[in-house]
Short mmCIF file of C-alpha atoms in Angstrom, two decimals:
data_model
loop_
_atom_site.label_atom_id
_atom_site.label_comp_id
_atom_site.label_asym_id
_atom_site.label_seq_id
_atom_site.Cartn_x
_atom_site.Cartn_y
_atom_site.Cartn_z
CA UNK R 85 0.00 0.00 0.00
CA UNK R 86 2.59 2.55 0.92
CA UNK R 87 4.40 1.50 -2.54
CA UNK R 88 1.23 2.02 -4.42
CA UNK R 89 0.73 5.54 -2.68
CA UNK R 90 4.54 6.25 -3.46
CA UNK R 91 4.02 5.86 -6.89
CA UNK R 92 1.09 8.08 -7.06
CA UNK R 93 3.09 10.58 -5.55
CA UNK R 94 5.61 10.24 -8.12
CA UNK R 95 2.88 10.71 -10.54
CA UNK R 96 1.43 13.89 -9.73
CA UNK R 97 4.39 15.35 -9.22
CA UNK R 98 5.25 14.88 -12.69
CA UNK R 99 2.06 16.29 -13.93
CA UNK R 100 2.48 19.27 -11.71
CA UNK R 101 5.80 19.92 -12.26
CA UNK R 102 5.33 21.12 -16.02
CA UNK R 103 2.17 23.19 -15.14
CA UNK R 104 3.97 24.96 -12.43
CA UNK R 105 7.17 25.56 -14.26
CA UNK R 106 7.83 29.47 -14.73
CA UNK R 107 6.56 30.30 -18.62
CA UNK R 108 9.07 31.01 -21.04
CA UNK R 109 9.21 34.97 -21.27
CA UNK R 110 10.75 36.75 -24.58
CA UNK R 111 13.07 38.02 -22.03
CA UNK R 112 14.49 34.75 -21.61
CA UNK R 113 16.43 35.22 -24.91
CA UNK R 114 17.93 38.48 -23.68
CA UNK R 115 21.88 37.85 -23.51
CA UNK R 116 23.84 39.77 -21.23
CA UNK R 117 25.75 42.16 -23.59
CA UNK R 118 22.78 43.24 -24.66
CA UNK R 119 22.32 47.66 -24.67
CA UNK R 120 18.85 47.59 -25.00
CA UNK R 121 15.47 46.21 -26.39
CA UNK R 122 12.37 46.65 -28.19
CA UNK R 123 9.27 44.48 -27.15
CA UNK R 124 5.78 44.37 -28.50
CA UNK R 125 3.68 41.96 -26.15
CA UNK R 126 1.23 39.68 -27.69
CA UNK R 127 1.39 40.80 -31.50
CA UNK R 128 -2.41 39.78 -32.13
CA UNK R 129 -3.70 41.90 -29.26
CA UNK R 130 -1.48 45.25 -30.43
CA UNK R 131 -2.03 44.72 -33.65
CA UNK R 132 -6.14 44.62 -33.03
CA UNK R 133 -5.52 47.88 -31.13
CA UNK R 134 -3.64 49.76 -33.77
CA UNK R 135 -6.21 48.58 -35.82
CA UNK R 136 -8.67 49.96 -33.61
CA UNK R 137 -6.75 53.37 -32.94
CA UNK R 138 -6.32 53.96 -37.12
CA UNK R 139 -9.99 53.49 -37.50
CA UNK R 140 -10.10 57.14 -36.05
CA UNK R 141 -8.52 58.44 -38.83
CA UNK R 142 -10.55 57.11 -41.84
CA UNK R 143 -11.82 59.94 -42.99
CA UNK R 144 -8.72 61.60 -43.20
CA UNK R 145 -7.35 58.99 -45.64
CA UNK R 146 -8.42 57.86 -48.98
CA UNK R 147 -7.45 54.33 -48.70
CA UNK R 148 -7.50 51.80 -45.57
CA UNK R 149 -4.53 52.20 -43.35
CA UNK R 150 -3.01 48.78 -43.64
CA UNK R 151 -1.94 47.05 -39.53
CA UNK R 152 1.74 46.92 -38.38
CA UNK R 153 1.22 43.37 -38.34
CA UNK R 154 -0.06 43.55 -42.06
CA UNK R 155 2.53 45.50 -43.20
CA UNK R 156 5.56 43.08 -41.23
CA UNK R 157 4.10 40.01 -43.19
CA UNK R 158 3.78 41.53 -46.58
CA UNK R 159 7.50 42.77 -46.64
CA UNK R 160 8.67 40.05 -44.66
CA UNK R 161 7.01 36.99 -46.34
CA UNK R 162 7.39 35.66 -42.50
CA UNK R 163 3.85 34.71 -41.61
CA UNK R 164 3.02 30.64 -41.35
CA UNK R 165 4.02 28.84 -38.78
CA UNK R 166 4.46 32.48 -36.46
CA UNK R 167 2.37 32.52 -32.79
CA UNK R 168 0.49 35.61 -33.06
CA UNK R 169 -0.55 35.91 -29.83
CA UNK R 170 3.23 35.64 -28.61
CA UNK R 171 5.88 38.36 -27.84
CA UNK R 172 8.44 39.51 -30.33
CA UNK R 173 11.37 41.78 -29.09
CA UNK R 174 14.20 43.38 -31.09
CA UNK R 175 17.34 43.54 -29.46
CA UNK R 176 20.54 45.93 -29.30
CA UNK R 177 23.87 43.61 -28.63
CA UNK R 178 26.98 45.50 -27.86
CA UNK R 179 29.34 46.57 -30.97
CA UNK R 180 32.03 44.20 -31.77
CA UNK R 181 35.37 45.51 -31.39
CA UNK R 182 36.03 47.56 -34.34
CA UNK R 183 32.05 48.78 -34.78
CA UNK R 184 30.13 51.54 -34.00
CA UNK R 185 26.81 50.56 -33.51
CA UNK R 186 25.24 48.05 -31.65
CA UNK R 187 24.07 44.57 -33.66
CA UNK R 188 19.80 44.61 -33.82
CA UNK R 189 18.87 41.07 -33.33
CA UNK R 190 15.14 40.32 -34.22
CA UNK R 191 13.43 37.43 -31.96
CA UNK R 192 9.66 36.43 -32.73
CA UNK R 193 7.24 33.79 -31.16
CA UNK R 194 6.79 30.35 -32.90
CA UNK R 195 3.74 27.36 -33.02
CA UNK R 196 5.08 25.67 -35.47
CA UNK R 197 8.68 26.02 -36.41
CA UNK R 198 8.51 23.49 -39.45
CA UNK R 199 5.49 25.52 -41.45
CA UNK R 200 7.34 28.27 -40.20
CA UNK R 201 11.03 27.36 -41.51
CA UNK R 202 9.22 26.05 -44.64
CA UNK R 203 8.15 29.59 -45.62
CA UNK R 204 11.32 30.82 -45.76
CA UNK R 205 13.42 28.01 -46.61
CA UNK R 206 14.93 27.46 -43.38
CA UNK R 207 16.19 24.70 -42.22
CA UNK R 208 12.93 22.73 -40.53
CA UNK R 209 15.19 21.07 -37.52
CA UNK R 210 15.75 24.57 -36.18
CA UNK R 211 19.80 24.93 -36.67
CA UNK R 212 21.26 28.08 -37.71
CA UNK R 213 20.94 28.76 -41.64
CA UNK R 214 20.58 31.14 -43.64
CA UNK R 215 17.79 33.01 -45.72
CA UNK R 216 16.07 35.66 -47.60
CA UNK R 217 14.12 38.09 -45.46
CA UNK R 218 12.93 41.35 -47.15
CA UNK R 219 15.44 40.57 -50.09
CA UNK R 220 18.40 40.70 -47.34
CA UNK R 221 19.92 37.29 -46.39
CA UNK R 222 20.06 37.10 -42.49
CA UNK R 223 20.98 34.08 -40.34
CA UNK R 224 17.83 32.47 -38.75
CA UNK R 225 17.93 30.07 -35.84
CA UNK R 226 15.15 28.37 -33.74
CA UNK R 227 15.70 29.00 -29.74
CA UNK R 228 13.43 27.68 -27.36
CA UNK R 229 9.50 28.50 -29.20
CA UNK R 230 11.02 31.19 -30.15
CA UNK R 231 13.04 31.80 -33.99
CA UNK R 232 15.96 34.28 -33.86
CA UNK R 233 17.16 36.57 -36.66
CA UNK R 234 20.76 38.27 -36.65
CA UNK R 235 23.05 39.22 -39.82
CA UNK R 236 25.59 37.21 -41.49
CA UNK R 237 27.92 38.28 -40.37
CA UNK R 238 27.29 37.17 -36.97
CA UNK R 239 27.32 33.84 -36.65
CA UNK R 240 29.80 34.47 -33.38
CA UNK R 241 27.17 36.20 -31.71
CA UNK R 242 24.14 33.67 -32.54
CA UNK R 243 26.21 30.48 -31.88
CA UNK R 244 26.80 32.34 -28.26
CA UNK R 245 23.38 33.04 -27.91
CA UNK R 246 22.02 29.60 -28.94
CA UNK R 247 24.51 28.12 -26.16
CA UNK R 248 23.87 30.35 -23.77
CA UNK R 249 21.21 29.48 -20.57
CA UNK R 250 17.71 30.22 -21.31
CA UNK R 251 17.08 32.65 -18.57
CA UNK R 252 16.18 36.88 -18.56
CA UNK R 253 19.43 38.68 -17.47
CA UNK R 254 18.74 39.31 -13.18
CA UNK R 255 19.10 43.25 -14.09
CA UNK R 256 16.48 43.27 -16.24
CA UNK R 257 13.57 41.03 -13.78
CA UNK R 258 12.50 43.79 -12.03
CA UNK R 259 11.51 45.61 -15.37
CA UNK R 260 8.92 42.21 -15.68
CA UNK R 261 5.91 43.38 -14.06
CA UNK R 262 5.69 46.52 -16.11
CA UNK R 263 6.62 45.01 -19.47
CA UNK R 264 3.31 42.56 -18.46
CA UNK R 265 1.25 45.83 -18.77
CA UNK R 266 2.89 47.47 -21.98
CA UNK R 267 1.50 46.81 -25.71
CA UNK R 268 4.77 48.18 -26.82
CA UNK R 269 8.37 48.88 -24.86
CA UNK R 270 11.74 50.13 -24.60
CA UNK R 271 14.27 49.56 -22.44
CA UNK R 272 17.99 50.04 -21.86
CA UNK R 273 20.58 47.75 -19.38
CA UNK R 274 22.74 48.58 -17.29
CA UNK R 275 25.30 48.34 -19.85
CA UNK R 276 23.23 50.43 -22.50
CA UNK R 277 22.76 52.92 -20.06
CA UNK R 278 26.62 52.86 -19.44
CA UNK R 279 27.12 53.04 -22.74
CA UNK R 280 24.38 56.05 -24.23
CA UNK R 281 26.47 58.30 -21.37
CA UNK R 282 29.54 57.43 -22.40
CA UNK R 283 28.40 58.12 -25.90
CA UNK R 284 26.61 61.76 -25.24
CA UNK R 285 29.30 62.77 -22.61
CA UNK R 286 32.04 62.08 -25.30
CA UNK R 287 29.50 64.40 -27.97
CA UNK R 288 29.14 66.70 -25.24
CA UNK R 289 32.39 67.51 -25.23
CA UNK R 290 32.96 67.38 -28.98
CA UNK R 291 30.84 70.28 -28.62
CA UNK R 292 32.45 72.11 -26.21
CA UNK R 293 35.86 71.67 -28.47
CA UNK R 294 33.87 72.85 -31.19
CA UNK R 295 32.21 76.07 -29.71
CA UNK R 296 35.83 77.08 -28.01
CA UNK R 297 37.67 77.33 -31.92
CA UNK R 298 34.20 78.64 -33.10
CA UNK R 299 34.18 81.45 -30.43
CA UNK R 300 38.18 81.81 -29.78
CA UNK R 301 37.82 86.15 -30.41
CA UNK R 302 38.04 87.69 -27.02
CA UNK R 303 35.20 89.44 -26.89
CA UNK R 304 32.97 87.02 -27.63
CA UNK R 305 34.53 85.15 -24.02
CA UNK R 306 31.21 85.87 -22.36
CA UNK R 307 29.28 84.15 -25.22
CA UNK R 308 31.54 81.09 -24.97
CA UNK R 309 30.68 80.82 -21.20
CA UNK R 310 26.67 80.66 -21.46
CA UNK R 311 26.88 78.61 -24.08
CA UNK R 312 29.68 75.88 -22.18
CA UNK R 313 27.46 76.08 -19.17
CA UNK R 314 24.42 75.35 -21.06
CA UNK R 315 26.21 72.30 -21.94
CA UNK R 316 27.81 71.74 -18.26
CA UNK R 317 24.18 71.74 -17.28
CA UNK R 318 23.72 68.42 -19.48
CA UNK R 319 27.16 67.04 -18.40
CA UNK R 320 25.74 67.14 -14.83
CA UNK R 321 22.42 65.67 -15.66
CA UNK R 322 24.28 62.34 -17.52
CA UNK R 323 26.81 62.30 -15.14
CA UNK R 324 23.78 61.78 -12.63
CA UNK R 325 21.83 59.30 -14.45
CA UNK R 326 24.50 56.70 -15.24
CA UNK R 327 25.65 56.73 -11.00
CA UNK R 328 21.82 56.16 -9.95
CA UNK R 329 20.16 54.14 -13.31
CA UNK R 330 20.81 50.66 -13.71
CA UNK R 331 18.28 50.33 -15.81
CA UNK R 332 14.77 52.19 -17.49
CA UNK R 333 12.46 51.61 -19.69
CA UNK R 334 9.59 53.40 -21.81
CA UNK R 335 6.72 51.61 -22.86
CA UNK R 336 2.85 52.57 -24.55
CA UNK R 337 -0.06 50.77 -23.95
CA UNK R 338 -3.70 51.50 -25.56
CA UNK R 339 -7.25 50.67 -23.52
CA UNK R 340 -10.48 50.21 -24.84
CA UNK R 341 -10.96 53.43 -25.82
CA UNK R 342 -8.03 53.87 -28.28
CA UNK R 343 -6.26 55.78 -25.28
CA UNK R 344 -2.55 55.94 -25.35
CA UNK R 345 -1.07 55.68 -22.21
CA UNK R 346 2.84 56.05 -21.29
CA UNK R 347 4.43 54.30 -18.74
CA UNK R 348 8.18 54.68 -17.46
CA UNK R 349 10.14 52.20 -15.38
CA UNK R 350 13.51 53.04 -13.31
CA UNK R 351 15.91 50.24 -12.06
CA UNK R 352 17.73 52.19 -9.02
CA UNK R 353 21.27 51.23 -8.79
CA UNK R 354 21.81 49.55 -5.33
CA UNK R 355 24.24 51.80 -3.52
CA UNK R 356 23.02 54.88 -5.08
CA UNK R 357 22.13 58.38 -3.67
CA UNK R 358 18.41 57.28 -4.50
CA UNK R 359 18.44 53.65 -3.43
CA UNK R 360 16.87 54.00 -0.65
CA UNK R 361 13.97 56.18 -1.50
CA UNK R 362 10.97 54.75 -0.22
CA UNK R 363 8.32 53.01 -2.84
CA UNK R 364 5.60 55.15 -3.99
CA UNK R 365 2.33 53.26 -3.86
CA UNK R 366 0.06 53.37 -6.66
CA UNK R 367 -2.87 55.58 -5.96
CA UNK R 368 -6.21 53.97 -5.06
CA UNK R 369 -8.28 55.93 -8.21
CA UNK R 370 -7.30 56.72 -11.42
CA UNK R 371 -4.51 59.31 -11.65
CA UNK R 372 -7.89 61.54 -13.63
CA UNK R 373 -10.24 61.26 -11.02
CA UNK R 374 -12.20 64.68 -10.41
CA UNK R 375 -11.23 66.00 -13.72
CA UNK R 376 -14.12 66.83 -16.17
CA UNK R 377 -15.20 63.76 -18.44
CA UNK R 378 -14.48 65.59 -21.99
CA UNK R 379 -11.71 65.00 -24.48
CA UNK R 380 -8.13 65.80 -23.71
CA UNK R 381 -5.16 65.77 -25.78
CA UNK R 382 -2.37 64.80 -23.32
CA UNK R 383 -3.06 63.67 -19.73
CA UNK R 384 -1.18 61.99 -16.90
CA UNK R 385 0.39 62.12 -13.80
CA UNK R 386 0.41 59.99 -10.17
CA UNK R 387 2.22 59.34 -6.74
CA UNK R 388 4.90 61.23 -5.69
CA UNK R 389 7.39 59.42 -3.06
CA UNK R 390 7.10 61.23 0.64
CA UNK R 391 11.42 62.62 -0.23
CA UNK R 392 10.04 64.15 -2.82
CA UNK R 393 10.25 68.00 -1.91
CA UNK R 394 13.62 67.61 -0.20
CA UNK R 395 14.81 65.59 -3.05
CA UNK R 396 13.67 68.26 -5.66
CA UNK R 397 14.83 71.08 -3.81
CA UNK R 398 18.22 69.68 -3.15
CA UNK R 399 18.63 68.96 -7.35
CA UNK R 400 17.20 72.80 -7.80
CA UNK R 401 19.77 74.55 -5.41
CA UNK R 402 22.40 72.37 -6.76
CA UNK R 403 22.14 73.04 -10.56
CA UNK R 404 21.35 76.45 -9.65
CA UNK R 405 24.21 76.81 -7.44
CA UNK R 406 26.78 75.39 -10.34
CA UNK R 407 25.19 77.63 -13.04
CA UNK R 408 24.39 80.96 -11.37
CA UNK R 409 24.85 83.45 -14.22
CA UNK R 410 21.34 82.46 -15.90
CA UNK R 411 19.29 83.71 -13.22
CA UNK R 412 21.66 86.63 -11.62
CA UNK R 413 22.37 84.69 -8.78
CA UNK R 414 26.19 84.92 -8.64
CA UNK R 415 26.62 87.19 -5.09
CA UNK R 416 24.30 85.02 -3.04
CA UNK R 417 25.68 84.19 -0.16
CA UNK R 418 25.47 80.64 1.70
CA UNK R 419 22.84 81.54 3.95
CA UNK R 420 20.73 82.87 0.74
CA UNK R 421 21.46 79.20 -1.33
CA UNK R 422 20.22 77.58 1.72
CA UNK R 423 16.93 80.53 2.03
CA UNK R 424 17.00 78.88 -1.24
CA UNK R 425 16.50 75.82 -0.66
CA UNK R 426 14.15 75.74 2.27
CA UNK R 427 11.84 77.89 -0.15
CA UNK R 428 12.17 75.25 -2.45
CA UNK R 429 10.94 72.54 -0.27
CA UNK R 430 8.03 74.35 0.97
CA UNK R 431 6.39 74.98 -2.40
CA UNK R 432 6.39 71.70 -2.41
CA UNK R 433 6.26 69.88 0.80
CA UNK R 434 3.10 67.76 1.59
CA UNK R 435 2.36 66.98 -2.04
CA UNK R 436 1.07 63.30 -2.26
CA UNK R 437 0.36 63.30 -5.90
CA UNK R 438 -0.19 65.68 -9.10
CA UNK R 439 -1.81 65.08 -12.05
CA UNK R 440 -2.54 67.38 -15.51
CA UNK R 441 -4.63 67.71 -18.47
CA UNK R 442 -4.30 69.36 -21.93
CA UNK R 443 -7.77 70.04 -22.99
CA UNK R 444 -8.94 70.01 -26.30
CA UNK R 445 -9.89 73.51 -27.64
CA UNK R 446 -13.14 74.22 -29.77
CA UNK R 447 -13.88 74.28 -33.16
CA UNK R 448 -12.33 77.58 -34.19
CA UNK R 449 -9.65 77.41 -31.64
CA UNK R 450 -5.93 76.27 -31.28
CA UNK R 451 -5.72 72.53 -30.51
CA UNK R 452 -4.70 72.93 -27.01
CA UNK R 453 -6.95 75.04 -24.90
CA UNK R 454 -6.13 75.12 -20.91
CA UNK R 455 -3.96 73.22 -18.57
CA UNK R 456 -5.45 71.94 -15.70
CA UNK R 457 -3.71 70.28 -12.56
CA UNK R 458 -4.83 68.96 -9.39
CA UNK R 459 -2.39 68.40 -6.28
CA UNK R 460 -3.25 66.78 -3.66
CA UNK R 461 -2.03 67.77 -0.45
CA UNK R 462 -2.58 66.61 3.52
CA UNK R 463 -3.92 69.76 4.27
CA UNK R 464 -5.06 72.25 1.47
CA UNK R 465 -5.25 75.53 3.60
CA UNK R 466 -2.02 74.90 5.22
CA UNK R 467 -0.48 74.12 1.09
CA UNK R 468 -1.62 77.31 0.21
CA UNK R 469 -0.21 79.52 2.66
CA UNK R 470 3.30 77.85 2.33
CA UNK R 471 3.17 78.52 -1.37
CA UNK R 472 2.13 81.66 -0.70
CA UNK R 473 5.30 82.10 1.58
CA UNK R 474 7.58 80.24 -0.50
CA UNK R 475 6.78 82.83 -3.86
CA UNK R 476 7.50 85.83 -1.50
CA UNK R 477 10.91 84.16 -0.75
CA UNK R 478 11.40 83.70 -4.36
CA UNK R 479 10.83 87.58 -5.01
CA UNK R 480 12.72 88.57 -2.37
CA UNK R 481 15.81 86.96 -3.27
CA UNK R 482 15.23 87.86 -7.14
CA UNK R 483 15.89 91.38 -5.69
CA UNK R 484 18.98 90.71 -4.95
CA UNK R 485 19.98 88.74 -7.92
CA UNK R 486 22.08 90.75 -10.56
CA UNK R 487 19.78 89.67 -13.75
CA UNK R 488 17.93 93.10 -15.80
CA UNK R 489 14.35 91.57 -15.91
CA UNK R 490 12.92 89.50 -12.87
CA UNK R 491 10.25 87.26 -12.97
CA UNK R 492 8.78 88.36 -9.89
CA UNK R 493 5.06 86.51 -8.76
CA UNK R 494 2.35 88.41 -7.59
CA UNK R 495 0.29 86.93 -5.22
CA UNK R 496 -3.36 87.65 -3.90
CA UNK R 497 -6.49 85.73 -2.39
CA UNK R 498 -9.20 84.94 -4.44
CA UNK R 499 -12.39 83.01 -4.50
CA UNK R 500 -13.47 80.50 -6.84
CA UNK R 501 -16.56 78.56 -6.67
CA UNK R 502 -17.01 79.42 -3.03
CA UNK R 503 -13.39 78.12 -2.25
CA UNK R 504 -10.54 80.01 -1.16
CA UNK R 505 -7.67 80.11 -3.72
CA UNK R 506 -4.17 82.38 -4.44
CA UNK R 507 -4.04 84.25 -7.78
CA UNK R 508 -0.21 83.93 -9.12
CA UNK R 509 0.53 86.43 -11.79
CA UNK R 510 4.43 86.54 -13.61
CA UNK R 511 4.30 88.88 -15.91
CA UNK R 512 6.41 86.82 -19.03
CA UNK R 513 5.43 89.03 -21.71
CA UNK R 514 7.83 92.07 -19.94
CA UNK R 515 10.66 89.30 -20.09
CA UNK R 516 9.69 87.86 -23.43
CA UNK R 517 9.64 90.87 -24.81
CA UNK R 518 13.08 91.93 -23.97
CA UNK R 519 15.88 91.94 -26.89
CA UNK R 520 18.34 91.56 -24.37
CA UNK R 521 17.28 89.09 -22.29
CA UNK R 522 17.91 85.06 -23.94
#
C-alpha cells in the first residue's frame, strides 16, 4: 500500500511539475551584452488595437490604413508557422570591437517552427541557416518557441546566444511586471545605459571643443561661457543618471478606448544616492479622477514618493548653485542658497500626488486650450499659505539677484466657486519681450 501511494506521488508530481514551471518569457532570450530592447507583447492583441486606434482616422485617408502586423508580413514573407498571440522583441547587442553601432537582433514567437522554416526556406530542424528576409539574407535560428534573426555576419554572436542558458538577465527582472502591462516597450541595461552616457558625454564635449575654436575672439569670451554652461548643465544631468540608473524603460499601452497611455520604469542602482527612497504606492483611483469627463489631448500624472520635496529642492539649489549666471544669482551668499532651498521645499512639501490635463480647444480654436492640474495635499489651507510664503521668498531673493528683468510673482487671495484660492501672476510678456534678455 505505501508503494502504491509512493508511486502516485511520483505521478502527480510529474504532472504538476510542467504546469507549475515558470513560462518562457521573450526576455528569456535576452543575452547579457545586450544595450537595450524593443518588445511588442502579444502581436495579435497590439495589432487589433492599432487597428482599432487607425480606424479614427478614416476619414482623413483615402485608402484603408493597412496594420503593423499587415505591413511586417507583406514585406517580410514571415507569416506561417508564427504565434500571433506571442511576444516579439528586437534587441541591441553590444558593438564588436572595431564597430560603431550596436548589432539589432530580431526574436519572434513560434507554433510551429517546421510551417514556419518552410516559408522561408529554413532549415525545418531549427539549426542556424541562412535566408532571404525582405530581399536581405540574415541568419535564422530556432531558440526555445522562439526563432531568432541576426546578420551574417554574426554567426559568433548567434552560436553564443544559442549556447547560452535560457534565462532573462537578473538586471532586467524587475523591469517584468511593467513590461506585463505594456503593448509596446523600450528599455535600456545597465550596460546600454553605461554606454548612451559614455556616448553623449564624449558628444558633449565634442561640442564644447567645437564652440571654443568657433568662439576663440576675445570678446565674444562671455558668449563662450553661457553657451559651455548650457552644456555643463547636461554634463551634470548624464553624469547623474549613469551613477543612480541601472536600468529604465519606456513603454505605450492603448485601452479600450483607443487611449494611449505612457508608462516609465527606473531600475535604481543599489548603492546609489536614491536607493533607498521609499516606494511610492500606486494611488487607489485613477490618476484623472475629479477631472471633467471631456476629451483631452495629453493627460497623466500619479504618486509622488514622501522625499520628494527635499529631493527636488536639493537637485534645484544644486544646478542652480553650479550655473548661477542664468538667473543673476552669482553674489548670493550661503545663507541665501540655503533661504534657497528651504523655499524650495516648501512649495512643495506635503504633495502626495499631481496630475494634468491638456484640454482640447473648440472648433475655431488652437488645438490645445487650458492646462489643468490637481495636487493633492494633507492639508489644502495649510499648502496654500506655504506657497504663498515660498513665492514671497522667491521675489525677495530675485531682488537681490544681478539679472535686468525678474520674474517676480504676484500673489493675492481669491475666490473660486465658493473656495478660497491664491491668484499667481508673472508677468512673461515684460521678459519675453526683452531683446536683451535670452
Amino acid at each position: 500500500m505505501i508503494v502504491c501511494h509512493a508511486r502516485l506521488a511520483l505521478v502527480a508530481l510529474s504532472i504538476l511539475v510542467p504546469l507549475t514551471a515558470r513560462a518562457e518569457a521573450i526576455t528569456d532570450h535576452l543575452p547579457d551584452d545586450a544595450w537595450g530592447f524593443v518588445t511588442v507583447h502579444n502581436l495579435q492583441t497590439a495589432n487589433a488595437k492599432i487597428e482599432k486606434l487607425l480606424g479614427l482616422f478614416k476619414e482623413l485617408v483615402p485608402q484603408p490604413i493597412p496594420t503593423p502586423l499587415q505591413l511586417a508580413k507583406a514585406a517580410t514573407g514571415v507569416g506561417a508557422g508564427v504565434n500571433e498571440q506571442g511576444d516579439a522583441m528586437l534587441m541591441l547587442l553590444a558593438p564588436k570591437e572595431g564597430q560603431a553601432a550596436p548589432t539589432p537582433a530580431f526574436v519572434i514567437p513560434i507554433a510551429d517552427y517546421a510551417a514556419f522554416a518552410e516559408s522561408i526556406n529554413a532549415d525545418a530542424t531549427g539549426e542556424a541557416c541562412r535566408v532571404a528576409v525582405a530581399g536581405e539574407e540574415v541568419l535564422v535560428a530556432k531558440r526555445g518557441s522562439y526563432a531568432v534573426f541576426i546578420d551574417v555576419d554574426n554567426r559568433d554572436r548567434l552560436d553564443a546566444l544559442l549556447a547560452a542558458k535560457t534565462k532573462t538577465p537578473a538586471s532586467i527582472e524587475p523591469l517584468a511586471p511593467w513590461l506585463a502591462k505594456t503593448d509596446a516597450a523600450a528599455a535600456l541595461t545597465p550596460l546600454g545605459v553605461k554606454a548612451l552616457t559614455s556616448l553623449a558625454k564624449e558628444g558633449l564635449a565634442k561640442q564644447k571643443a567645437e564652440l571654443e575654436e568657433t568662439f576663440n575672439d576675445p570678446q565674444l569670451a562671455q558668449t563662450l561661457r553661457e553657451f559651455k554652461q548650457g552644456l555643463e548643465v547636461w554634463e551634470a544631468v548624464l553624469g547623474f543618471f549613469g551613477a543612480e540608473l541601472d536600468a529604465a524603460g519606456v513603454g505605450l499601452a492603448l485601452d479600450d478606448s483607443s487611449n494611449i497611455k505612457l508608462l516609465t520604469q527606473l531600475v535604481l542602482t543599489k548603492g546609489g544616492k536614491l536607493a533607498n527612497t521609499k516606494r511610492v504606492e500606486p494611488g487607489k483611483q485613477s490618476p484623472l479622477a475629479g477631472y471633467p469627463d471631456e476629451p483631452f489631448i495629453v493627460a497623466g500624472g500619479g504618486p509622488l514618493p514622501p522625499t520628494y520635496a527635499d529631493t527636488g529642492a536639493k537637485f534645484m539649489r544644486a544646478m542652480l548653485e553650479k550655473f548661477p549666471s542664468p538667473y543673476g544669482f552669482q553674489k548670493l551668499s550661503d545663507s541665501d542658497w540655503k533661504e534657497a532651498e528651504e523655499m524650495w521645499a516648501d512649495s512643495m512639501r506635503d504633495l502626495q500626488s499631481i496630475t494634468g490635463a491638456m484640454l482640447l480647444g473648440e472648433k475655431d480654436s488652437p488645438l490645445f486650450s487650458n492646462l489643468y492640474s490637481i495636487m493633492k495635499v494633507d492639508d489644502s489651507a495649510r499648502y496654500l499659505k506655504s506657497y504663498a510664503e515660498s513665492m514671497k521668498k522667491w521675489n525677495d531673493l530675485l531682488a537681490r539677484s544681478t539679472i535686468d528683468i525678474k520674474l517676480k510673482y504676484d500673489i493675492a487671495d481669491v475666490e473660486v466657486a465658493g473656495k478660497k484660492g491664491l491668484l499667481v501672476i508673472s508677468d512673461v510678456a515684460a521678459v519675453a519681450g526683452d531683446e536683451n534678455v535670452p
